[in-house]
XYZ file of C-alpha atoms in Angstrom:
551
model
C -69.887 15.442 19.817
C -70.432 12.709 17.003
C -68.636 15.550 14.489
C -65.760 16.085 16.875
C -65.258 11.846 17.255
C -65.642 11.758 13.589
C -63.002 14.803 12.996
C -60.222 13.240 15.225
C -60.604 9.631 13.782
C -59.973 11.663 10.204
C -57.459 13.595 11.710
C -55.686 10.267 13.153
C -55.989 8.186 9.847
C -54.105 10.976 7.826
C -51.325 10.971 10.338
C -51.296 6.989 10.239
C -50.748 7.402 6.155
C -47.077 7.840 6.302
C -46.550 4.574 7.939
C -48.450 2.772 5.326
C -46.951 4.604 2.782
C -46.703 2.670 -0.835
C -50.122 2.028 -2.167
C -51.640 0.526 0.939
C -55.028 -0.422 0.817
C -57.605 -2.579 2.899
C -55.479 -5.539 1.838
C -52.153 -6.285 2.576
C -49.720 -6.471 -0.156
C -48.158 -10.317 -0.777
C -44.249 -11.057 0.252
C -43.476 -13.298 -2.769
C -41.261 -11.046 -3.958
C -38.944 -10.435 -0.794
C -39.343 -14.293 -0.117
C -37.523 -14.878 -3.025
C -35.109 -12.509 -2.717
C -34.360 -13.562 1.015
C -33.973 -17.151 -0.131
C -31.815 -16.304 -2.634
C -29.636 -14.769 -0.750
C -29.121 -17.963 1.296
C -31.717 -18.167 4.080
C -34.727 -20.557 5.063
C -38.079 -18.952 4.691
C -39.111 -20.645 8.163
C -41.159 -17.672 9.741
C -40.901 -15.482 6.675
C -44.441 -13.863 6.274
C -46.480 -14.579 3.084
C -48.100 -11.037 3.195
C -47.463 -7.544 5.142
C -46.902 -7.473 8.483
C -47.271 -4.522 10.885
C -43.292 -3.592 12.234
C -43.337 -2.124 15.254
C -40.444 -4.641 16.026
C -38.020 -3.158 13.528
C -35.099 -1.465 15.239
C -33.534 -0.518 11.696
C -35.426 -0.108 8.810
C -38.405 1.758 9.190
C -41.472 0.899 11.410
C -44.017 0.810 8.775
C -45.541 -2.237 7.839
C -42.876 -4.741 6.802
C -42.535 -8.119 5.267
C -39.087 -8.285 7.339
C -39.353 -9.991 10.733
C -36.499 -9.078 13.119
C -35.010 -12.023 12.399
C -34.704 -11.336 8.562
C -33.373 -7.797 9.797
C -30.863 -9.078 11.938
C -29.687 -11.304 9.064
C -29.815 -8.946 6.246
C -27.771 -6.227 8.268
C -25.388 -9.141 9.039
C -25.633 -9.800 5.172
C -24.721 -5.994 4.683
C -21.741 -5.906 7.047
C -20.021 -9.417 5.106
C -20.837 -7.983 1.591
C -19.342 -4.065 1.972
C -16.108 -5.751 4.013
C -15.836 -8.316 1.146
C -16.089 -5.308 -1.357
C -13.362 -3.317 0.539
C -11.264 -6.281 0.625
C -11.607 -6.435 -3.397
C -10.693 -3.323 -3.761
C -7.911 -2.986 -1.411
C -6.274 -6.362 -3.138
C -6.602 -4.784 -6.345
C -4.350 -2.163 -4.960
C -2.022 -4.380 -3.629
C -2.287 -5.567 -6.983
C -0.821 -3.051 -8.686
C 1.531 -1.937 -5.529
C 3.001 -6.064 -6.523
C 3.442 -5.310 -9.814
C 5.467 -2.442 -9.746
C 7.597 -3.978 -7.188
C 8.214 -7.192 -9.012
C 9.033 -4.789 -12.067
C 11.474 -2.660 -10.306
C 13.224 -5.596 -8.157
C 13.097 -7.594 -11.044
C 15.293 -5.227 -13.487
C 17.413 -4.346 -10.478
C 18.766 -7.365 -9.340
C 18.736 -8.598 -13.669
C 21.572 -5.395 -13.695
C 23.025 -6.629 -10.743
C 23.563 -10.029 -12.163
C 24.535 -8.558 -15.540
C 27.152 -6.187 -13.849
C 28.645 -9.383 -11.673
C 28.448 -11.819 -14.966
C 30.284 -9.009 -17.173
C 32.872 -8.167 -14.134
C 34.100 -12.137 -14.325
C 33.902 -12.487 -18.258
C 35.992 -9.335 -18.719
C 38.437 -9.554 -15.609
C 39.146 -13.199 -16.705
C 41.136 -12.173 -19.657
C 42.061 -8.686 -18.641
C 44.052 -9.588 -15.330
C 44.417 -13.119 -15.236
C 45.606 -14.261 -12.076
C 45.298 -11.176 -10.629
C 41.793 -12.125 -10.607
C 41.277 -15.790 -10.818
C 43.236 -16.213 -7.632
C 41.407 -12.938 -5.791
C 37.933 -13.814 -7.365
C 36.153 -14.250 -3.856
C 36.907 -10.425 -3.387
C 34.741 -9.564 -6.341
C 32.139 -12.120 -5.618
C 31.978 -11.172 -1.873
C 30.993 -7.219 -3.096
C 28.478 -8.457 -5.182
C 26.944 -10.503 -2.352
C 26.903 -7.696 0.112
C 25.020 -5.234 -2.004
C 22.712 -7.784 -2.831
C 22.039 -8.622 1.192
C 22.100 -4.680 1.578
C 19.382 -4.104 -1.149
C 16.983 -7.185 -0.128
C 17.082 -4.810 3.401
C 20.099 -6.989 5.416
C 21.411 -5.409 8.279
C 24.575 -4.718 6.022
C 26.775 -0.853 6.383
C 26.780 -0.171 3.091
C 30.097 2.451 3.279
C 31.983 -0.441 5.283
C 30.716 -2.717 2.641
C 32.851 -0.342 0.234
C 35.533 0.301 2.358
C 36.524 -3.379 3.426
C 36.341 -4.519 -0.554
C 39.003 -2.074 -1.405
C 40.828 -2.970 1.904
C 40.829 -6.108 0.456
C 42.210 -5.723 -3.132
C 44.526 -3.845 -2.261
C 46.371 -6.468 0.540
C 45.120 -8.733 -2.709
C 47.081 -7.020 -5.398
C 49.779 -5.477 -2.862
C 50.560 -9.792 -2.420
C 49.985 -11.028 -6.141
C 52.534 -7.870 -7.275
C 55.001 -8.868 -4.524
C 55.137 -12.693 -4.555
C 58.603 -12.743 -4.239
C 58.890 -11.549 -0.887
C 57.232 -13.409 2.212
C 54.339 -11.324 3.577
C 52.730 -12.000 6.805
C 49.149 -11.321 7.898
C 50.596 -8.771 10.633
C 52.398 -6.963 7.288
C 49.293 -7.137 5.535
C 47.697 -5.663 7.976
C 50.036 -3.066 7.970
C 49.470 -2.353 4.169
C 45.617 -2.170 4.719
C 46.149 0.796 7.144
C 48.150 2.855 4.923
C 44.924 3.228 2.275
C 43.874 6.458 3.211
C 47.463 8.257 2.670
C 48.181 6.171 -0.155
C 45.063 5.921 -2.024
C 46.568 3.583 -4.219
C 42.969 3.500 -6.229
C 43.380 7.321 -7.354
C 39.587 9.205 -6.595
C 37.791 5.755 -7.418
C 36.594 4.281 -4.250
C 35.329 7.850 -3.136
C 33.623 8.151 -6.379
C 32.193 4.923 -6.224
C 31.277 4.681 -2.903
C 28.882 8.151 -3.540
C 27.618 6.653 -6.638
C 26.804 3.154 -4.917
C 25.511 4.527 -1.506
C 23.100 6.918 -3.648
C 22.044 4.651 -5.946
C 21.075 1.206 -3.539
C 19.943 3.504 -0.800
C 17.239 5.199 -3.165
C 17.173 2.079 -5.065
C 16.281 0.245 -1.405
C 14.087 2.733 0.042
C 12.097 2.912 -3.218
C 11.207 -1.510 -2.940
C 10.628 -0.772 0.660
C 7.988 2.395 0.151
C 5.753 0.020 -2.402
C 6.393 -2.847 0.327
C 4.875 -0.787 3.085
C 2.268 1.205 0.962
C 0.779 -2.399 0.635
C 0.987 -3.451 4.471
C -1.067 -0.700 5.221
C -3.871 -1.189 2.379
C -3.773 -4.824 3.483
C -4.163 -4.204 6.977
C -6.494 -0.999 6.812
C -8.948 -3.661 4.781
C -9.449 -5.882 7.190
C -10.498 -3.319 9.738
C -14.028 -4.861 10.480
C -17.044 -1.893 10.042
C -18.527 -0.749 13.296
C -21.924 -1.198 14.513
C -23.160 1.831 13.552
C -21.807 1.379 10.046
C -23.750 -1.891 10.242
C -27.044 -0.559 10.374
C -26.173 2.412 8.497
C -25.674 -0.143 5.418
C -28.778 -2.374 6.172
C -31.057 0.899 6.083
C -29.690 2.048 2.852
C -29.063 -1.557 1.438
C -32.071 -3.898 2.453
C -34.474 -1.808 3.959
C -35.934 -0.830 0.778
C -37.323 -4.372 0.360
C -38.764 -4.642 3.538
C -40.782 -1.942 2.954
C -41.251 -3.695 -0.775
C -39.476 -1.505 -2.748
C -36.570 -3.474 -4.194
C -36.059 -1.097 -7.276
C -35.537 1.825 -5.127
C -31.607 2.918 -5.288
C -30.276 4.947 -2.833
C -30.102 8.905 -3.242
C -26.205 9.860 -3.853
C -26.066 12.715 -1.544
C -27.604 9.437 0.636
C -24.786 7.319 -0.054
C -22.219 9.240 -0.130
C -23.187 10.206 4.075
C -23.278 6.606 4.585
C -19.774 6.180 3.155
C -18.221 8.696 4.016
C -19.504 7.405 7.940
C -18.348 4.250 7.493
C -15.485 4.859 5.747
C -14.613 7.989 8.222
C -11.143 6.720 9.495
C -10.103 5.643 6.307
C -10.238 9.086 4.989
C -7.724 10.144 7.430
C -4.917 7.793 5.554
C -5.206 10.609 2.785
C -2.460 13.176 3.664
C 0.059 10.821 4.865
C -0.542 8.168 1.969
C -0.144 11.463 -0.432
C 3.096 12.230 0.957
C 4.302 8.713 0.580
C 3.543 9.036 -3.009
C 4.783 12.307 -3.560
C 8.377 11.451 -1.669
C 8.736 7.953 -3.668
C 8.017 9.667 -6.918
C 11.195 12.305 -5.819
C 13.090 8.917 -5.160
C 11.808 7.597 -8.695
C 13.385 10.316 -10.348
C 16.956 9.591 -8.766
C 16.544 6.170 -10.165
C 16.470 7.083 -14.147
C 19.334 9.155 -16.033
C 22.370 10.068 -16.529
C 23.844 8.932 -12.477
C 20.226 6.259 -12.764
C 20.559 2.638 -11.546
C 21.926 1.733 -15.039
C 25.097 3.304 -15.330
C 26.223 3.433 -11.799
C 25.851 -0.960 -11.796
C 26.641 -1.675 -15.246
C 29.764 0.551 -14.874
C 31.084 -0.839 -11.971
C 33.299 -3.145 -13.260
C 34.880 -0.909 -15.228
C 35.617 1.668 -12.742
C 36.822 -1.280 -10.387
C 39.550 -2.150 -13.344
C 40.160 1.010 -13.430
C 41.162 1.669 -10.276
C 43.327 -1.783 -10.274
C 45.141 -0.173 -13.201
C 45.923 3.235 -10.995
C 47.315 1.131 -8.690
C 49.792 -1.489 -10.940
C 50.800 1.814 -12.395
C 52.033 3.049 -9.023
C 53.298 -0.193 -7.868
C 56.862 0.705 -7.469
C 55.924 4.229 -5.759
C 53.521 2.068 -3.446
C 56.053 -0.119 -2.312
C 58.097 2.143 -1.566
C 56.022 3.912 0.588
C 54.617 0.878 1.988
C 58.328 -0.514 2.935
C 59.128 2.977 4.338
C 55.834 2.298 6.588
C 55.681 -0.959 7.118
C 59.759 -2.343 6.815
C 61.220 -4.588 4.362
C 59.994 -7.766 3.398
C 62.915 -10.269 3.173
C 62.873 -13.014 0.461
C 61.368 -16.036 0.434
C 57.959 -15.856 -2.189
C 57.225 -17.542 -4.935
C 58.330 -16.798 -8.793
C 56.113 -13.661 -10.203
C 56.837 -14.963 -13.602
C 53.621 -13.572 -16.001
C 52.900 -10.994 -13.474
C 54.072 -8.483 -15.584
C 52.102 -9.603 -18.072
C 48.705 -9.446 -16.726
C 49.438 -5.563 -15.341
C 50.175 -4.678 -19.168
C 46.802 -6.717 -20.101
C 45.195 -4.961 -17.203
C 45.917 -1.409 -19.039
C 44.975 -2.108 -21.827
C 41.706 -3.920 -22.104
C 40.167 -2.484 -18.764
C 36.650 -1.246 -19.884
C 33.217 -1.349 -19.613
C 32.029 -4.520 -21.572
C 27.999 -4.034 -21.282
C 26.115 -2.423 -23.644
C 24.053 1.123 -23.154
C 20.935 0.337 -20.916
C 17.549 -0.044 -23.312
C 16.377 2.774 -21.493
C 14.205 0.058 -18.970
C 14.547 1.532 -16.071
C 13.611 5.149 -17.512
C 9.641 3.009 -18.298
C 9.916 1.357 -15.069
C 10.074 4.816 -13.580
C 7.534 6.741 -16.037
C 5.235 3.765 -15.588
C 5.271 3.382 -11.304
C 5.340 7.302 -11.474
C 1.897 7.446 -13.170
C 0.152 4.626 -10.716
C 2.091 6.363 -7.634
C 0.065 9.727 -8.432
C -3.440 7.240 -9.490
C -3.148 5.652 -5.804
C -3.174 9.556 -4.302
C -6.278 9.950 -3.362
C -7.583 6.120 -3.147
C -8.448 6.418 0.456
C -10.728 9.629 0.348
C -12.126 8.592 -3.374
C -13.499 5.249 -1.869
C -16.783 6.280 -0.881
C -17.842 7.469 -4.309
C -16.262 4.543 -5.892
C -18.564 2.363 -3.918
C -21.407 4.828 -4.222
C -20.774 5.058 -7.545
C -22.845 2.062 -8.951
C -25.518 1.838 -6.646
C -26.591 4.999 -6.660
C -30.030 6.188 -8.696
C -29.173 8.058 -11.542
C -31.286 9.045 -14.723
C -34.156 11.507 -14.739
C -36.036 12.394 -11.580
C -33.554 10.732 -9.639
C -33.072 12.904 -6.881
C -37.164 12.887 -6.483
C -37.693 9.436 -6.754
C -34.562 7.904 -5.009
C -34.589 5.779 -1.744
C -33.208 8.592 1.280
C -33.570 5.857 3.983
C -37.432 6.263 4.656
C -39.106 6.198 1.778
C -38.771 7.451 -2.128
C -38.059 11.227 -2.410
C -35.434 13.624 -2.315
C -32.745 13.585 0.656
C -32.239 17.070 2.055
C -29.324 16.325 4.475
C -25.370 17.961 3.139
C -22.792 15.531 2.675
C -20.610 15.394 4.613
C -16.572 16.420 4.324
C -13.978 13.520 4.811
C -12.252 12.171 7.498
C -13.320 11.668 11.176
C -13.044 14.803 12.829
C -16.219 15.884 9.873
C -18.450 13.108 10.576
C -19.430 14.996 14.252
C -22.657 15.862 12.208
C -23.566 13.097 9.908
C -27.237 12.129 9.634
C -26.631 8.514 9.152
C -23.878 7.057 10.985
C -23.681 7.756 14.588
C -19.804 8.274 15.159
C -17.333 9.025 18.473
C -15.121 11.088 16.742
C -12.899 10.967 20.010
C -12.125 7.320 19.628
C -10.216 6.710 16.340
C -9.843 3.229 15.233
C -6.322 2.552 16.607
C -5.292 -0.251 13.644
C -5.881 2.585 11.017
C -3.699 5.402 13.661
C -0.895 2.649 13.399
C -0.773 2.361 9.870
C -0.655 5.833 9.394
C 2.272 5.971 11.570
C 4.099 3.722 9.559
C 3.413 5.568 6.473
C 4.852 8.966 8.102
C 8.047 7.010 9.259
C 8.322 5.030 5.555
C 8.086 8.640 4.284
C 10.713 10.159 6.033
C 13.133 7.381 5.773
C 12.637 8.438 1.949
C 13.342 11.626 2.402
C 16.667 10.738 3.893
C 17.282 8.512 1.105
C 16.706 11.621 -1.404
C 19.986 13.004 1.021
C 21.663 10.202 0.370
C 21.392 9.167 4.113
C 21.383 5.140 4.675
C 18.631 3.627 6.900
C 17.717 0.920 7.878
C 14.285 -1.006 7.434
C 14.246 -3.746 9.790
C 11.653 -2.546 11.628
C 8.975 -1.606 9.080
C 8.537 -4.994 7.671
C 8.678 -8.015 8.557
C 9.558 -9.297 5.546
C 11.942 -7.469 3.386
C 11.445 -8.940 0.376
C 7.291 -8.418 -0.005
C 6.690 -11.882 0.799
C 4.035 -12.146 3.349
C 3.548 -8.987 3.674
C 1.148 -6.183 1.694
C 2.316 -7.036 -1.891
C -0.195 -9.712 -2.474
C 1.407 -11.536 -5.411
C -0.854 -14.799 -5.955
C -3.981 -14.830 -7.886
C -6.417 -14.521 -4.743
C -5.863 -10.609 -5.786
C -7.492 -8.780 -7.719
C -6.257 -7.794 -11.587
C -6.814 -4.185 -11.937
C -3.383 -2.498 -13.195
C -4.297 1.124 -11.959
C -3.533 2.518 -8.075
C -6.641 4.759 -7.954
C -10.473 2.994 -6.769
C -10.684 -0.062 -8.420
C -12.772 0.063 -11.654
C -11.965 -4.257 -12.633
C -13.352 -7.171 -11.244
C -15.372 -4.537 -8.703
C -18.193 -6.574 -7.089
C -21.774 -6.150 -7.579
C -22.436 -3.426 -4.988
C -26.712 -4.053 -3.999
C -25.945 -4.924 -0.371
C -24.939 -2.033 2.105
C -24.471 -1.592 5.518
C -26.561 -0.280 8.198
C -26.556 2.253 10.911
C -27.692 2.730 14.643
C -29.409 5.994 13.945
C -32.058 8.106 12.410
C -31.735 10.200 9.244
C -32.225 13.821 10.363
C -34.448 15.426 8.773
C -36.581 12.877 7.743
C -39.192 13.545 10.740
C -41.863 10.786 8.796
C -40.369 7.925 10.372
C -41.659 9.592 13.966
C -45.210 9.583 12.921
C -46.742 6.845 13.812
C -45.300 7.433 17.444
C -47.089 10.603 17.313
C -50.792 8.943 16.337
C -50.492 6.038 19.467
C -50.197 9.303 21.111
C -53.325 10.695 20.441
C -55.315 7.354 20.435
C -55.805 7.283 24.141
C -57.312 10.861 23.827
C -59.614 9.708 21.189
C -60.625 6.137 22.859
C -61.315 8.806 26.094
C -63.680 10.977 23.777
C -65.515 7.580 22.529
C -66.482 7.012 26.174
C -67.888 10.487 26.352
């Protein structure tokens, strides 16, 4: 009987090991080095323990003996959650970063050739037509106002933008070339609705109304895709990590020095599972952020050559004066056509004396006055081209950008690297991305029926920002009053002040990335790694051997 007692206590010591684990001996190991640590990190060291303690209280790390009370574990998993929501923060500002900076680029250069086309249209039109312009200018000046109101994402119609300017001008010039006579508004009016079978303008207003309603339709959708792409990563990176996530951090993060082992670095295989957890709903951004990128880099392309943003604004005044020409040309054969429509107008004007003069100017000097483009926007294009394929896969390359310097590396790694228990290798597959491939992850218990909602909404907006795009690659107006609330990118995900951070690249953040130590924990048990259970399987067998004692 005194072999069998002496057998089972054997037997009950070597299943007690695992919970000891590291090097423990008769004497518990000191806590100076956790104290520290736990101070440093901001907290009082009222009930902290000054050696090993036995942790049958832990609920996350595991229950071997501990210099962590469940206090310091509620803390540190607290600590865990802040830090990795403060690192995805970072990283989603640095991509609003960049998002900022191509939009400040583009909007920049657009409304610069907007201003240069307006500035040239006035310097040249000044001595070209004279009064013909001087006393219309508000005509020219109007147009130049609308398109600007219809690019910053107005509620403007961009064709009856078009088609009321060259209402105008021609009542305008129809007056100015007959100030002899006494013309009415109700005449006028008349004149206006004979433009379609007169087309006093020749093929110009059809050709630039195609030109214009191409190019500030791309040109708008294209502001309002970088706009939106940062909404989302601003509001996807404030979506607070879940409980489970939580713990799932704490055990890979801070357990390790609980059970004093503060070198320890987590396995990657380890990691990544714990990332790709936490991270699950994130993941499922990916395809509809890639075809966001894919359709604005199609609308890029309209932006740049030969029909680009340059010619069609820098031209316009040019093909305006054109069209005024067409028409002074005509004016005898217009007015007769317009007094067959519209009657006779009976004396009673003012002298036209120099009119005559400004049509012949008109002729004659009508022509583009800008220079060639410096080939701008054709960077500006090459440039938000290359970040718009970087950001591609930013949502599904997060966890091992995170992962990525935490993570032990170097020989023997995989042996000696911390798998959520204890130093050795993790045996658990990692796990694909998205939700729907978490069902089976070892280290963050997820409800793969209940997506977070926040992240479901922002990928809604992304599929209707992409096909708005792809009706802008048809040429097909839109309007975007309803996927911002601020056109412009003010207040909304371009992050332009210097709280963001500077990294110029769309993909995972690789400047100004935070120091990574602290992780977040999870609610459940790494499968396979059955040591953790020991211990509840020796205060099994200690009644039986307390019963043999007493035999």
């Amino acid at each position: 009987m005194d072999s069998f007692i002496l057998v089972a206590a054997l037997a009950l010591g070597s299943l007690w090991a695992p919970a000891s684990a590291d090097k423990w001996n008769s004497k518990a190991r000191s806590c100076s080095d956790i104290r520290q640590f736990y101070f440093g990190k901001g907290f009082a060291l009222d009930g902290v323990p000054q050696s090993e303690i036995s942790g049958e209280h832990l609920r996350i790390c595991p229950q071997g003996y501990t210099c962590c009370t469940s206090d310091m574990e509620d803390n540190l998993a607290a600590l865990s959650r802040r830090e990795m929501e403060g690192l995805l923060k970072n990283a989603g500002r640095s991509l609003q970063t960049s998002l900022a900076g191509q939009y400040k680029a583009f909007d920049g250069y657009f409304l610069e050739l907007l201003n240069r086309s307006s500035i040239s249209l006035q310097e040249t039109f000044i001595p070209t037509w004279g009064s013909l312009y001087s006393q219309n200018s508000q005509v020219f000046s109007d147009l130049y106002t609308d398109l600007r109101h219809y690019y910053r994402g107005s509620n403007v119609n961009l064709e009856e933008v078009l088609n009321e300017f060259w209402v105008r001008l021609l009542e305008k010039l129809f007056h100015q070339a007959n100030k002899q006579y006494f013309i009415g508004e109700d005449y006028l009016e008349c004149v206006s609705k004979q433009i379609e079978t007169l087309r006093p303008f020749g093929e110009t207003p059809r050709t630039v109304k195609t030109m214009i309603t191409r190019t500030f339709v791309a040109a708008r959708s294209f502001v309002q895709g970088l706009v939106i792409s940062g909404e989302v990563v601003r509001k996807v990176s404030q979506v607070p990590l879940s409980q489970e996530c939580m713990k799932a951090m704490m055990r890979m993060t801070y357990c390790p020095h609980c059970r004093g082992m503060a070198s320890a670095r987590p396995c990657a295989n380890y990691c990544s599972n714990v990332m790709k957890g936490c991270l699950a709903n994130q993941a499922d951004l990916n395809t509809e952020w890639r075809h966001l990128a894919e359709t604005m880099m199609q609308v890029a392309d309209r932006l740049d050559g030969a029909a680009g943003v340059d010619s069609v604004i820098l031209a316009l005044p040019y093909r305006i004066s054109e069209a005024m020409a067409t028409m002074m040309d005509s004016i005898e054969n217009i007015n007769s056509k317009l007094f067959q429509a519209c009657g006779n107008l009976r004396a009673g004007g003012t002298s036209s004396t120099g009119d005559e003069d400004s049509v012949k100017r008109g002729k004659v000097a009508a022509e583009d006055g800008l220079e060639a483009s410096s080939g701008k926007m054709e960077k500006l294009v090459t440039d938000v081209t290359m970040r718009l394929r970087d950001m591609q896969p930013y949502w599904v390359s997060l966890p091992s950008v995170l992962c990525s310097d935490r993570v032990a590396t170097g020989t023997g790694a995989e042996d000696k690297c911390w798998n959520g228990m204890n130093r050795a290798r993790y045996l658990p597959e990692v796990m694909g991305d998205g939700l729907a491939s978490q069902i089976n992850n070892p280290e963050v218990e997820i409800d793969i029926t209940k997506p977070d909602m926040t992240i479901r909404q922002q990928i809604m907006q992304l599929k209707i920002m992409t096909h708005r795009l792809k009706n802008a690659l048809n040429g097909q107006d839109v309007d975007f009053q309803d996927t911002s609330d601020d056109v412009s990118g003010s207040g909304s995900g371009m992050c332009t002040d210097d709280s963001c951070s500077r990294s110029p690249r769309l993909v995972a953040p690789a400047t100004d990335r935070p120091v990574l130590y602290p992780y977040l924990p999870e609610n459940k048990e790494v499968k396979g790694s059955a040591a953790r259970r020991l211990p509840s399987v020796a205060s099994c067998l200690l009644p039986l051997l307390l019963l043999l004692l007493r035999l």
